CSV table of C-alpha atoms in Angstrom, one decimal:
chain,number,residue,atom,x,y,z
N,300,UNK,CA,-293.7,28.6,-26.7
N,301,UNK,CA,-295.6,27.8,-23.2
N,302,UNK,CA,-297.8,25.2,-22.6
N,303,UNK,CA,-300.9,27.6,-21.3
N,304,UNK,CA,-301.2,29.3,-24.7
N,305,UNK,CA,-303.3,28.8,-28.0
N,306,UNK,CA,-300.6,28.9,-30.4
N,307,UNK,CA,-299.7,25.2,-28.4
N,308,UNK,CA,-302.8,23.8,-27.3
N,309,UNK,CA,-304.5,24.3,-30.7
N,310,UNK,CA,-301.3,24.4,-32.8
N,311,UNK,CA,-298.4,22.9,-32.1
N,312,UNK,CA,-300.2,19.9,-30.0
N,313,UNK,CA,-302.8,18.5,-32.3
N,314,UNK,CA,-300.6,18.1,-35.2
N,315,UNK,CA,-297.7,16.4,-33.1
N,316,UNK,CA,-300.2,14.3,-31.5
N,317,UNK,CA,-301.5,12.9,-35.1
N,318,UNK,CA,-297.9,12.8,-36.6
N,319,UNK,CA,-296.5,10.9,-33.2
N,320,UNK,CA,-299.8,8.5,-33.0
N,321,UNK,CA,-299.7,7.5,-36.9
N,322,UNK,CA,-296.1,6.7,-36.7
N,323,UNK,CA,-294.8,3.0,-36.4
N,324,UNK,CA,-293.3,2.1,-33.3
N,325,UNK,CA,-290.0,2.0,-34.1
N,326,UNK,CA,-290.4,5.7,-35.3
N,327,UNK,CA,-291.7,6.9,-32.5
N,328,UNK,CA,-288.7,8.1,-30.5
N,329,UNK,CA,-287.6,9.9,-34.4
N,330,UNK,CA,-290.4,12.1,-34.1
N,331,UNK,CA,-290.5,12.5,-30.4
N,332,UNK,CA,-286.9,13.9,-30.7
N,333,UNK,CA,-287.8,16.0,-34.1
N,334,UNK,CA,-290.7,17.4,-32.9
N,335,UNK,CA,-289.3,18.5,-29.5
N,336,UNK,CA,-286.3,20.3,-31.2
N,337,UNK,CA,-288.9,21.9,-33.5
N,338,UNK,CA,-291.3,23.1,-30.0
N,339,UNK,CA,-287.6,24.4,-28.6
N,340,UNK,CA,-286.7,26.4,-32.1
N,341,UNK,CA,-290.1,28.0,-31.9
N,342,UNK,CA,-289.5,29.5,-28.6
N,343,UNK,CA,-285.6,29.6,-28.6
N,344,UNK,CA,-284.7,29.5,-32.3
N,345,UNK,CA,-281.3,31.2,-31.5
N,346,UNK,CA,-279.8,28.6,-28.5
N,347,UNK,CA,-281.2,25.4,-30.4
N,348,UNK,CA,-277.6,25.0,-31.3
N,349,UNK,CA,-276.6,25.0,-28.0
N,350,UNK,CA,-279.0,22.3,-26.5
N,351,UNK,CA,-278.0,20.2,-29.9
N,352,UNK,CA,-274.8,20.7,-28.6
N,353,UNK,CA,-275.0,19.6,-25.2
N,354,UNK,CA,-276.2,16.4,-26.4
N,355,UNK,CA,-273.7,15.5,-29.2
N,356,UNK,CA,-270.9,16.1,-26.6
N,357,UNK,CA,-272.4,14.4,-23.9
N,358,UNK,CA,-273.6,11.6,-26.0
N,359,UNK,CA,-269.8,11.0,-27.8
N,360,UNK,CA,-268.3,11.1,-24.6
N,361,UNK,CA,-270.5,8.7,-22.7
N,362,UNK,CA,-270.1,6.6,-25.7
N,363,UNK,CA,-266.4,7.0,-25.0
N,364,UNK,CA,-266.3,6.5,-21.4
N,365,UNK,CA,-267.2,2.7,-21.6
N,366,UNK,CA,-266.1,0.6,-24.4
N,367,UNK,CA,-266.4,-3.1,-23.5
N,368,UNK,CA,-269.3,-4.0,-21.5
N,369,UNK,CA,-267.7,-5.3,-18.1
N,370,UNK,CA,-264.8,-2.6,-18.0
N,371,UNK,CA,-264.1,-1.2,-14.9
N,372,UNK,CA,-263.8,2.3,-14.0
N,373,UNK,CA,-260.2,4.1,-14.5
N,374,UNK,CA,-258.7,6.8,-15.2
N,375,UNK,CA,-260.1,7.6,-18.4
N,376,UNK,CA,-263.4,7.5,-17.4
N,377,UNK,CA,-262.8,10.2,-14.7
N,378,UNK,CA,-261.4,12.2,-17.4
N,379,UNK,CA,-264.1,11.8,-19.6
N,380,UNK,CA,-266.7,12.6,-17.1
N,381,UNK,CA,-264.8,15.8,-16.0
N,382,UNK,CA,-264.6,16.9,-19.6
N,383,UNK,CA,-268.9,16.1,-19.7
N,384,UNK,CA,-269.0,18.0,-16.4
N,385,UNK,CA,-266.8,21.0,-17.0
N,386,UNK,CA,-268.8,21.7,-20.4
N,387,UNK,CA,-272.2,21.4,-19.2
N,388,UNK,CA,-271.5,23.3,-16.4
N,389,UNK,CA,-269.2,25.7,-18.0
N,390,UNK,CA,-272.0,26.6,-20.7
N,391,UNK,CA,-274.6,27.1,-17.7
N,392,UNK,CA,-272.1,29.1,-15.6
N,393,UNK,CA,-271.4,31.2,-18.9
N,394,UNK,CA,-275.2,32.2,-19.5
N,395,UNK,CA,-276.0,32.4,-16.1
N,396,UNK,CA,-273.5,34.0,-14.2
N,397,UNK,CA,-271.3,35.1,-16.1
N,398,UNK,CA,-272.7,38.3,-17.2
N,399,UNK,CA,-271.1,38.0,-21.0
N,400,UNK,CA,-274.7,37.0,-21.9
N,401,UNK,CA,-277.4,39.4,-22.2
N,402,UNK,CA,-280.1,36.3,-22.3
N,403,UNK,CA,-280.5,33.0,-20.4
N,404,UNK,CA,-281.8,30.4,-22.9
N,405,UNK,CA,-284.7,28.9,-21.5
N,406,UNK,CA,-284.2,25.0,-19.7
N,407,UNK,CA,-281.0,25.4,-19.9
N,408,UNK,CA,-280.6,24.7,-16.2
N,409,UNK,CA,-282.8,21.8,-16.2
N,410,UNK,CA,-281.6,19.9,-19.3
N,411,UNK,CA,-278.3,20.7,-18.2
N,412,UNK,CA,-278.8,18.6,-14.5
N,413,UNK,CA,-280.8,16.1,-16.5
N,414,UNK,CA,-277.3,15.1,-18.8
N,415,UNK,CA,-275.0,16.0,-16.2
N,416,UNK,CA,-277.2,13.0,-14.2
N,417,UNK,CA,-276.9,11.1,-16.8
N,418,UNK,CA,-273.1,10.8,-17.2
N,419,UNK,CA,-272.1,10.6,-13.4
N,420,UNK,CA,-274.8,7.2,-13.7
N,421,UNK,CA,-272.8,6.3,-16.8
N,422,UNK,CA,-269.5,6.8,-14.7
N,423,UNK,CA,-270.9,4.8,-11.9
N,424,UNK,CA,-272.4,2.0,-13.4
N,425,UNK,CA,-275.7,2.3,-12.6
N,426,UNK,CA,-276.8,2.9,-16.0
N,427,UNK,CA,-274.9,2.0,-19.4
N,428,UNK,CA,-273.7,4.2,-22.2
N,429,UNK,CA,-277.0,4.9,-24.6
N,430,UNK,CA,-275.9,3.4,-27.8
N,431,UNK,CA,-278.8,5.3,-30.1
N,432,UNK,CA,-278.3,8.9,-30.2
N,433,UNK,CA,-282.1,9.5,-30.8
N,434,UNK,CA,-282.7,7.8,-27.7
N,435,UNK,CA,-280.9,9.6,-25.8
N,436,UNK,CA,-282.1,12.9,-27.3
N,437,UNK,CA,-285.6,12.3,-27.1
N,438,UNK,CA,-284.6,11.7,-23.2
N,439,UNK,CA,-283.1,14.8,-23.0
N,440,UNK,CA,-285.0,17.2,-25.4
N,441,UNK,CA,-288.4,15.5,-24.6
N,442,UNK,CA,-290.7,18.8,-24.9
N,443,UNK,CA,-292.8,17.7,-22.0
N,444,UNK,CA,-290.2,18.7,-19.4
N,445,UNK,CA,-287.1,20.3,-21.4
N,446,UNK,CA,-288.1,24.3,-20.4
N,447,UNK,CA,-289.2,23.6,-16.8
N,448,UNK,CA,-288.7,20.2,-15.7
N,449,UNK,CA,-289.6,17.9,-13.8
N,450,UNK,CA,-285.8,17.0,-13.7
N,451,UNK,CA,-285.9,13.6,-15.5
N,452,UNK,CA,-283.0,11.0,-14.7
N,453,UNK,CA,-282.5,8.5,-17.5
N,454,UNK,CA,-283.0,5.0,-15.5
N,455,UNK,CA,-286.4,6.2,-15.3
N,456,UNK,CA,-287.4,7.2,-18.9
N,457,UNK,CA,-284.8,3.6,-20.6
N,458,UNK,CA,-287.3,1.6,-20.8
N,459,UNK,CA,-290.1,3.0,-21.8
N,460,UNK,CA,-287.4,4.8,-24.7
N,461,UNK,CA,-287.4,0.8,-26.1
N,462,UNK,CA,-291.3,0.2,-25.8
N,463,UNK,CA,-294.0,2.2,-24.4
N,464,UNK,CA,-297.8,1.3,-24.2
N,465,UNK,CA,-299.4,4.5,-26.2
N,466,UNK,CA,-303.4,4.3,-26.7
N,467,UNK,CA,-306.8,5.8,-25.7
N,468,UNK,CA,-306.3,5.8,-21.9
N,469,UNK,CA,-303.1,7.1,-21.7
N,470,UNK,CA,-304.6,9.7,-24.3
N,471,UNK,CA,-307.5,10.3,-21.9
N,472,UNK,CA,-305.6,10.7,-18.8
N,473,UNK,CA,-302.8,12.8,-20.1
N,474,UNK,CA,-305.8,15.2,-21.3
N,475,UNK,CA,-307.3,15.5,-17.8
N,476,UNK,CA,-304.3,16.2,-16.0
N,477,UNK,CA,-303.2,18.9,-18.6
N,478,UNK,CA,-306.2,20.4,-18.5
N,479,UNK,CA,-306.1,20.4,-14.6
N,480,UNK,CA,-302.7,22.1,-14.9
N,481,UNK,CA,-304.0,24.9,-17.1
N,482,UNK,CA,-306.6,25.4,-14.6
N,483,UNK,CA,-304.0,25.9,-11.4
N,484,UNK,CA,-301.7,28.0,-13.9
N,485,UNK,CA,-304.8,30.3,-15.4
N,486,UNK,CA,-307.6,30.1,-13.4
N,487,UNK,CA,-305.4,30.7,-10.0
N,488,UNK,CA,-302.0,31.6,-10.8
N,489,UNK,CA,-302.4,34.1,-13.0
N,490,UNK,CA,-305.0,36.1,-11.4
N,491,UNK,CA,-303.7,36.1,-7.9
N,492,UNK,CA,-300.3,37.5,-9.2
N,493,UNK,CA,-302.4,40.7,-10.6
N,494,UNK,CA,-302.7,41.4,-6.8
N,495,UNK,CA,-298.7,41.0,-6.6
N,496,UNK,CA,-297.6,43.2,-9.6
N,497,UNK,CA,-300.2,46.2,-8.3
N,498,UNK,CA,-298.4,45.9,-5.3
N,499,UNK,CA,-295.0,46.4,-6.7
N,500,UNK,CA,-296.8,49.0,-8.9
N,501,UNK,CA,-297.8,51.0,-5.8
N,502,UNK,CA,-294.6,50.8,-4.2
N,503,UNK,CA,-293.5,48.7,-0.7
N,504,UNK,CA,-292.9,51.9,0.7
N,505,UNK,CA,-296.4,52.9,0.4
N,506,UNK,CA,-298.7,50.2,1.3
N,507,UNK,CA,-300.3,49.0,4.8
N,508,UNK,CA,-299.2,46.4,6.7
N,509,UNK,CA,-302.5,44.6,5.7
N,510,UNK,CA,-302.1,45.1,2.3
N,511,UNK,CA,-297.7,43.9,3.0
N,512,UNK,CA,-299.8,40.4,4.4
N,513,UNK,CA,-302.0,39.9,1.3
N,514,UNK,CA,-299.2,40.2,-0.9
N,515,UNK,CA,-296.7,37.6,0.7
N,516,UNK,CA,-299.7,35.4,0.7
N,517,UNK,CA,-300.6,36.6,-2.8
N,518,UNK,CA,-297.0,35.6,-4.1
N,519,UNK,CA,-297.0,32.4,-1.8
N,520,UNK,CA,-300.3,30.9,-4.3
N,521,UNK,CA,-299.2,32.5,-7.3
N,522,UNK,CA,-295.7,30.7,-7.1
N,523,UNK,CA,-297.1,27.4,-5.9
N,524,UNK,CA,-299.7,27.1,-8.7
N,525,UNK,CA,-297.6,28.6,-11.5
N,526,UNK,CA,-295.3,26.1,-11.1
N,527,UNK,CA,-297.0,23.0,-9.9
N,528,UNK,CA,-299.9,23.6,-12.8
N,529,UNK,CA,-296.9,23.4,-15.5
N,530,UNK,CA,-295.3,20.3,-13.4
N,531,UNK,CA,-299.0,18.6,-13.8
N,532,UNK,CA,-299.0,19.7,-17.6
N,533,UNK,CA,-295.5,18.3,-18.5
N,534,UNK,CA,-296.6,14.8,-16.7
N,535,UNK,CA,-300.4,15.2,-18.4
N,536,UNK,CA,-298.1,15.0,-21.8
N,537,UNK,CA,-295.6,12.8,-20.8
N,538,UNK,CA,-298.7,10.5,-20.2
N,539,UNK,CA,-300.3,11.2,-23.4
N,540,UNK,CA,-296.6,10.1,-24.9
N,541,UNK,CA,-296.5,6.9,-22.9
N,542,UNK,CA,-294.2,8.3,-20.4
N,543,UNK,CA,-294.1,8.3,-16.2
N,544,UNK,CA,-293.2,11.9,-15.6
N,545,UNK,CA,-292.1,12.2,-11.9
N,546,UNK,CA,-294.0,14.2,-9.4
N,547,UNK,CA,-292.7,17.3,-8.9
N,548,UNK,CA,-295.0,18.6,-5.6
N,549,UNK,CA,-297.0,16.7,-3.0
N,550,UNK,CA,-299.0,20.1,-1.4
N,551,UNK,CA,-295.9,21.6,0.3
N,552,UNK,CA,-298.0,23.7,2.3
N,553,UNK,CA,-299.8,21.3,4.1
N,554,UNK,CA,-296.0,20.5,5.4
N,555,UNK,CA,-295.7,20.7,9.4
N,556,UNK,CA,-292.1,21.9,9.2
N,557,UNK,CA,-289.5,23.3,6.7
N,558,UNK,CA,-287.6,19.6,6.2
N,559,UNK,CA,-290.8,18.8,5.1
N,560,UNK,CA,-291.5,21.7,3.1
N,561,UNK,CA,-288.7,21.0,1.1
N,562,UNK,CA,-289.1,17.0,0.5
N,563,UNK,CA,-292.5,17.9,-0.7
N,564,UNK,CA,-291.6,21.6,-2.8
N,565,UNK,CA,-289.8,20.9,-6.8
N,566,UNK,CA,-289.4,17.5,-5.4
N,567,UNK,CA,-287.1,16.3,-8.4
N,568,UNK,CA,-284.5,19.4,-8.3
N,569,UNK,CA,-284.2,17.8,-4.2
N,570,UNK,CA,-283.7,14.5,-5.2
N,571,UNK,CA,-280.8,15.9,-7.6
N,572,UNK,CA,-279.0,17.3,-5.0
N,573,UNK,CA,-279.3,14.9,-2.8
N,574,UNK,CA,-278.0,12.2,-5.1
N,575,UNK,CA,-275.2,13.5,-6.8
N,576,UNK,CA,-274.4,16.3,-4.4
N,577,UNK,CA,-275.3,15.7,-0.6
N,578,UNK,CA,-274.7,12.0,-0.3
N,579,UNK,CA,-271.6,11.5,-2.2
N,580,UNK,CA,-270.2,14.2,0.4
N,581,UNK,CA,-271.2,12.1,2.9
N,582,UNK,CA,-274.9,13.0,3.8
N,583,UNK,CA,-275.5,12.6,7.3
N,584,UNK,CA,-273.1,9.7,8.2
N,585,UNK,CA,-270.1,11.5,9.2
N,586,UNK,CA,-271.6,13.3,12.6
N,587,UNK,CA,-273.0,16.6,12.8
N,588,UNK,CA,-270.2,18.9,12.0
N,589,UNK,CA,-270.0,17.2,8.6
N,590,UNK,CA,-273.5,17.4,8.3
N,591,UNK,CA,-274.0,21.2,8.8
N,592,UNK,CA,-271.0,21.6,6.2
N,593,UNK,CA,-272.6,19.1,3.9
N,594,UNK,CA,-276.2,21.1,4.1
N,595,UNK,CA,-274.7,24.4,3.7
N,596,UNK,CA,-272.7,22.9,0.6
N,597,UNK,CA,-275.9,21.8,-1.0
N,598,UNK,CA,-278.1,25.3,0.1
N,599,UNK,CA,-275.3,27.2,-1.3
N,600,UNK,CA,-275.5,25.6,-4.6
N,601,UNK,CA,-279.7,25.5,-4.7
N,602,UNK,CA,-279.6,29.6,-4.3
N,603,UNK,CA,-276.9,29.7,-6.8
N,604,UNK,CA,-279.2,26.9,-9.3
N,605,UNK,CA,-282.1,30.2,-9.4
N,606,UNK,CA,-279.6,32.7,-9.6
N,607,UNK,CA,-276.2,34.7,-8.9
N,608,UNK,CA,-278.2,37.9,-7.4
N,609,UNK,CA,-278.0,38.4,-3.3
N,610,UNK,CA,-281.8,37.9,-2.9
N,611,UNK,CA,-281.2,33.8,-4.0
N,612,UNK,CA,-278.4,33.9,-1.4
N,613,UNK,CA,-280.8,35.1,1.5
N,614,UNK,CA,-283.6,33.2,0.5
N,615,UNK,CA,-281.2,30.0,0.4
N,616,UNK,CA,-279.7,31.0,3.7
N,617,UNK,CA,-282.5,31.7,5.5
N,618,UNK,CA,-283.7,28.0,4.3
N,619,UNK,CA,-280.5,26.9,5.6
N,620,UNK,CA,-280.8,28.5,8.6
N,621,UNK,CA,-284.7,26.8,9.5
N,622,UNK,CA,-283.3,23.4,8.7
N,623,UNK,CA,-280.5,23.6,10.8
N,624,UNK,CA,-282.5,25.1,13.5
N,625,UNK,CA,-285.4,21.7,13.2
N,626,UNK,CA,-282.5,19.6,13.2
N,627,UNK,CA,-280.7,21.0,15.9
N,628,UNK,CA,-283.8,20.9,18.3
N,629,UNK,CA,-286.9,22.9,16.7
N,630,UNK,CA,-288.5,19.5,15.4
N,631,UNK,CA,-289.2,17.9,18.3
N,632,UNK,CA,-291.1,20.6,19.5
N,633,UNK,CA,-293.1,21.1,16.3
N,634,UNK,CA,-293.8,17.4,16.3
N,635,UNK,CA,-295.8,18.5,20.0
N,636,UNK,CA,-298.7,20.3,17.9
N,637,UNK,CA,-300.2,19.6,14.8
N,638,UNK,CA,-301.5,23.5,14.9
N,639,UNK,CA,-298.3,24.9,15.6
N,640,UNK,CA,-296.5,23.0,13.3
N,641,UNK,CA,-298.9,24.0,10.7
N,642,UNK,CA,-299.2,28.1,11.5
N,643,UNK,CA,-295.4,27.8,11.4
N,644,UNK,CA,-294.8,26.7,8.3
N,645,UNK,CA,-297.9,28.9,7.2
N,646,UNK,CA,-295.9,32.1,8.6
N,647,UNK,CA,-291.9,31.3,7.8
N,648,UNK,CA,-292.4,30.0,4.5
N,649,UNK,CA,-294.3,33.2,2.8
N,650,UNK,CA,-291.6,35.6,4.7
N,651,UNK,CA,-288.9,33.6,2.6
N,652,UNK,CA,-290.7,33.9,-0.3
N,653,UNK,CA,-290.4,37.7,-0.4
N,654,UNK,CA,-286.0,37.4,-0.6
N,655,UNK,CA,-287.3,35.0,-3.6
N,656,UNK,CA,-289.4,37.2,-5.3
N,657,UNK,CA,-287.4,40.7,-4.7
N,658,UNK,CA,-284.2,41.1,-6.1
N,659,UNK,CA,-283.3,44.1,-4.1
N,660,UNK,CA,-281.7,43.6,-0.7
N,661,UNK,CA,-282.9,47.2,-0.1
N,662,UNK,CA,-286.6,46.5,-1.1
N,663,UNK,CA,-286.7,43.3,1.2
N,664,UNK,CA,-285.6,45.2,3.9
N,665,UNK,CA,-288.3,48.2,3.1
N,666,UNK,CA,-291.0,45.4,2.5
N,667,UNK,CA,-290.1,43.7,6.1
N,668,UNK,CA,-290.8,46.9,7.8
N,669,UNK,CA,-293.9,47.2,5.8
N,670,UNK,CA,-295.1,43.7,7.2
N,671,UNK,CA,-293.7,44.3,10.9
N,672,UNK,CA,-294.3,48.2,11.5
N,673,UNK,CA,-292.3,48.1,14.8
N,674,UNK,CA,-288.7,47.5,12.5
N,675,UNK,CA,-289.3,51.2,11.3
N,676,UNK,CA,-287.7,53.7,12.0
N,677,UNK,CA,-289.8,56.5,11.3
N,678,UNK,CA,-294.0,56.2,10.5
N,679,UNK,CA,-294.9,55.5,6.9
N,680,UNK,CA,-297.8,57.5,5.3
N,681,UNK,CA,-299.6,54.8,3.8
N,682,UNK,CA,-303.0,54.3,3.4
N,683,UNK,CA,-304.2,52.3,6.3
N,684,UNK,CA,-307.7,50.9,4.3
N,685,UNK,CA,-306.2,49.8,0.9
N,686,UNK,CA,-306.0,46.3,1.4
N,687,UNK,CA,-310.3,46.5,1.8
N,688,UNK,CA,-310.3,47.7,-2.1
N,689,UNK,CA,-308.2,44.0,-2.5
N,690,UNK,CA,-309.4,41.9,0.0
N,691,UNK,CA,-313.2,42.3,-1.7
N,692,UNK,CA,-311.5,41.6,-5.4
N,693,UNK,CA,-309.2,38.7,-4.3
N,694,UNK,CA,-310.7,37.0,-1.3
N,695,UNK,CA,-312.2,34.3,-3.7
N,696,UNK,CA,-308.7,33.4,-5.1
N,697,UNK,CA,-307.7,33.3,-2.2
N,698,UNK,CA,-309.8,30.8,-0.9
N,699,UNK,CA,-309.0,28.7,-4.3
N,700,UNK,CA,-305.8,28.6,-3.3
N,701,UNK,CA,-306.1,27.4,0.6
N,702,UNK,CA,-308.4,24.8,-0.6
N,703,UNK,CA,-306.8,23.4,-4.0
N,704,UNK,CA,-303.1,23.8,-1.5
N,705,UNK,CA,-304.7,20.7,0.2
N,706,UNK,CA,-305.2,17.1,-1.3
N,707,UNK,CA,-309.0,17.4,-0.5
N,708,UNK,CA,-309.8,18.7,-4.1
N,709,UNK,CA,-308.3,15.7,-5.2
N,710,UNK,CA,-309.6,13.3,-3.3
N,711,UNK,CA,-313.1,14.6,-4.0
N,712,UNK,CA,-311.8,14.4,-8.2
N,713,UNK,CA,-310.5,10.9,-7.5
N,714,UNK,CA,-313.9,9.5,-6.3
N,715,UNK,CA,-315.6,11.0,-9.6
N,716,UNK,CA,-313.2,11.1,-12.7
N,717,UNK,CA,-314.4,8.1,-14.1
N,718,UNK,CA,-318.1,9.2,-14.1
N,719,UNK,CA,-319.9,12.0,-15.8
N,720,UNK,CA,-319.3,14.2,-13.1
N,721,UNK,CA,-315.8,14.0,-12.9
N,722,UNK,CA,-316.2,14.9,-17.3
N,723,UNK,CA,-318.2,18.0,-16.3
N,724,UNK,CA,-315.3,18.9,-14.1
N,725,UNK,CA,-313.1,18.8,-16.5
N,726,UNK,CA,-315.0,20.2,-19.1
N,727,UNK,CA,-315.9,23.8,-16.8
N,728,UNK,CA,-312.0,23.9,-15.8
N,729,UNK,CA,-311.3,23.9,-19.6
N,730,UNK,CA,-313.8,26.3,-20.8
N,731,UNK,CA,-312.8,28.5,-17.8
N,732,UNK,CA,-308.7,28.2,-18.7
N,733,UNK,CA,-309.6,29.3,-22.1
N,734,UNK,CA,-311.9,32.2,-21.4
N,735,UNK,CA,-309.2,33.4,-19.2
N,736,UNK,CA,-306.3,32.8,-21.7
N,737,UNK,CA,-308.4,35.1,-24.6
N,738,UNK,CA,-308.9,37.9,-21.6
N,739,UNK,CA,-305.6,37.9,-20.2
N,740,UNK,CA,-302.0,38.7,-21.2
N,741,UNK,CA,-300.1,36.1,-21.8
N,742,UNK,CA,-298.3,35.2,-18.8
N,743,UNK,CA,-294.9,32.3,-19.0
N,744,UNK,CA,-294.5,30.0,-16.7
N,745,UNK,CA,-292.1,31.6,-13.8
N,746,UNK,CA,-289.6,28.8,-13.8
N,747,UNK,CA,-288.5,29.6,-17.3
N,748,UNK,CA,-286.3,32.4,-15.7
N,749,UNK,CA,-284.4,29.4,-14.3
């Protein structure tokens, strides 16, 4: 079940919402965690299991790992967290790379960072052991975020698992923003990525290098609103359930270099890596070498995170590659121009898109000399006026997305929501989401191939 279809909106929602609003307080968590395993079995009926298991493991041994409330950390604890570690990543590794699975159960690579997260804190310290079972279920199969994230750690989400405030304006807001994610998902997402699959449709071989242009561009929205609108949604119903979701973009593309491309792009998955993966090797305090070894580590494993296929590997090379590059000098040029810093961004970060989006090495290659004619080897036929035929159907989405990639939108939302205006807003982008939703196929969120 996604979040941008009728079957949840008109379905699934409303009668959670009045079950999870009539119920005491101190049932609340109970059908938090009830109703998120039921939104899971509806979509994934045949993993449930799986994610059930994941927590009864990880909940026994955490329970395990610290016994008496001021014990210090030993040898059994390391051993328990390796046994936590080795399952949840064995059972990911299994699905996803393995190739003994035909399927990849959907969120299993977020909920499986979000427990992993969760016991390395319980090893340090930083956190205790959760006690109540149902709390620490609803934290980790909390519909909200359990298919696509925003990757959750559990000092955020403790203490609003004891009390929460839960009433009309957290109802109200919640509403807005998921209605303002449906909009980016079906309003823009959806529709520019028509432009994307006719492309693929037509073939890379056979298209102009105008038309090559559109369609990294085309991909570049389509990817950014996809996944940011569902990232809105899951905080919209985190709100409405008296939770702080975590933002998960800050407009990545109004970034003036890579570095800060990626602080601002699926800003929790970063913050993962950084924490349990980049700092405890040693970050950036053991001199450059270290450094470079330390980044390659953590680029490595963020290609390998979306996938085992050779496109993830160039696309998280090439990444690599940029940052290295800034840090080495490229920065404090880019910091020289505002405009430069801009265009580059603009131009390097589509062109890594396409090793993201193709899973052919060969393709890339083919759709590279599509997009820079000189690489060729020999002239293509292709037809040197198709991108007009697009251009006229598209050109509006594409301004959509240039202008809603910028926090102006926003601002200009911001100085309104709280009047009529700001309701009539709301109330067009809804109306439009749903006429789009009964036209359209329905399209899942892209991140739930992750």
């Amino acid at each position: 079940m996604v979040f941008s279809s009728f079957e949840f909106l008109f379905r699934f929602l409303p009668i959670f919402l009045i079950l999870y609003y009539t119920a005491p307080q101190k049932i609340k968590n109970v059908v938090l965690f009830l109703g998120s395993l039921v939104f899971y079995t509806l979509g994934e009926a045949k993993y449930v299991l799986l994610l059930f298991a994941c927590l009864v493991i990880n909940y026994i041994l955490g329970r395990l790992m610290y016994r008496k409330p001021l014990e210090g950390r030993g040898f059994r604890q390391k051993v328990l967290l390796f046994l936590a570690l080795g399952y949840d990543f064995g059972i990911l590794f299994f699905y996803k790379y393995s190739g003994f699975s035909d399927s990849l159960p959907v969120g299993i690579s977020f909920y499986t960072f979000q427990i992993a997260s969760y016991m390395i804190d319980v090893y340090r310290g930083v956190i205790p052991s959760e006690k109540s079972f149902v709390k620490l279920g609803t934290y980790l199969t909390m519909f909200p975020h359990l298919t696509a994230g925003p990757i959750i750690n559990y000092s955020e989400v403790r203490a609003r698992l004891n009390k929460r405030t839960i009433g009309s304006v957290q109802l109200e807001e919640g509403v807005k923003l998921l209605v303002l994610g449906l909009g980016a998902k079906v309003i823009i997402a959806d529709r520019i990525a028509i432009l994307w699959n006719n492309i693929q449709t037509i073939g890379f071989d056979s298209i102009s290098t105008p038309l090559a242009w559109m369609g990294v561009f085309a991909y570049s929205i389509h990817l950014y609103f996809d996944f940011a609108g569902y990232s809105m949604m899951a905080i919209g119903l985190g709100t409405m359930l008296g939770f702080d979701i975590p933002t998960n973009f800050r407009y990545p593309y109004i970034s003036k270099s890579v570095s800060e491309f990626w602080r601002r792009w699926h800003i929790t998955l970063g913050r993962w890596f950084r924490e349990y993966v980049y700092i405890p090797l040693g970050g950036n305090r053991k001199g450059k070498g270290r450094t470079l070894f330390n980044l390659l580590v953590v680029w490595t494993l963020t290609a390998l995170w979306h996938g085992a296929a050779p496109n993830y590997l160039i696309w998280g090379g090439a990444l690599l590659l940029l940052l290295v590059i800034e840090k080495l000098f490229l920065l404090r040029w880019l910091e020289k121009s505002h405009i430069l810093s801009h265009a580059y961004v603009l131009f390097v970060i589509p062109l890594i898109w396409i090793a993201f989006a193709v899973p052919s090495v060969q393709q890339i290659g083919i759709y590279f000399t599509r997009l820079f004619p000189f690489l060729q080897e020999t002239e293509v036929l292709a037809n040197s006026v198709d991108y007009l035929k697009y251009l006229t159907e598209f050109w509006p989405l594409f301004l959509m997305g240039i202008l809603f990639s910028t926090p102006l939108p926003a601002a200009a939302y911001k100085a309104v929501q709280k009047k009529w205006v700001g309701s009539i807003v709301i109330m067009v982008i809804l109306a439009l989401s749903m006429y789009y939703l009964a036209v359209s196929a329905n399209n899942p969120f892209m991140y739930f191939n992750f």
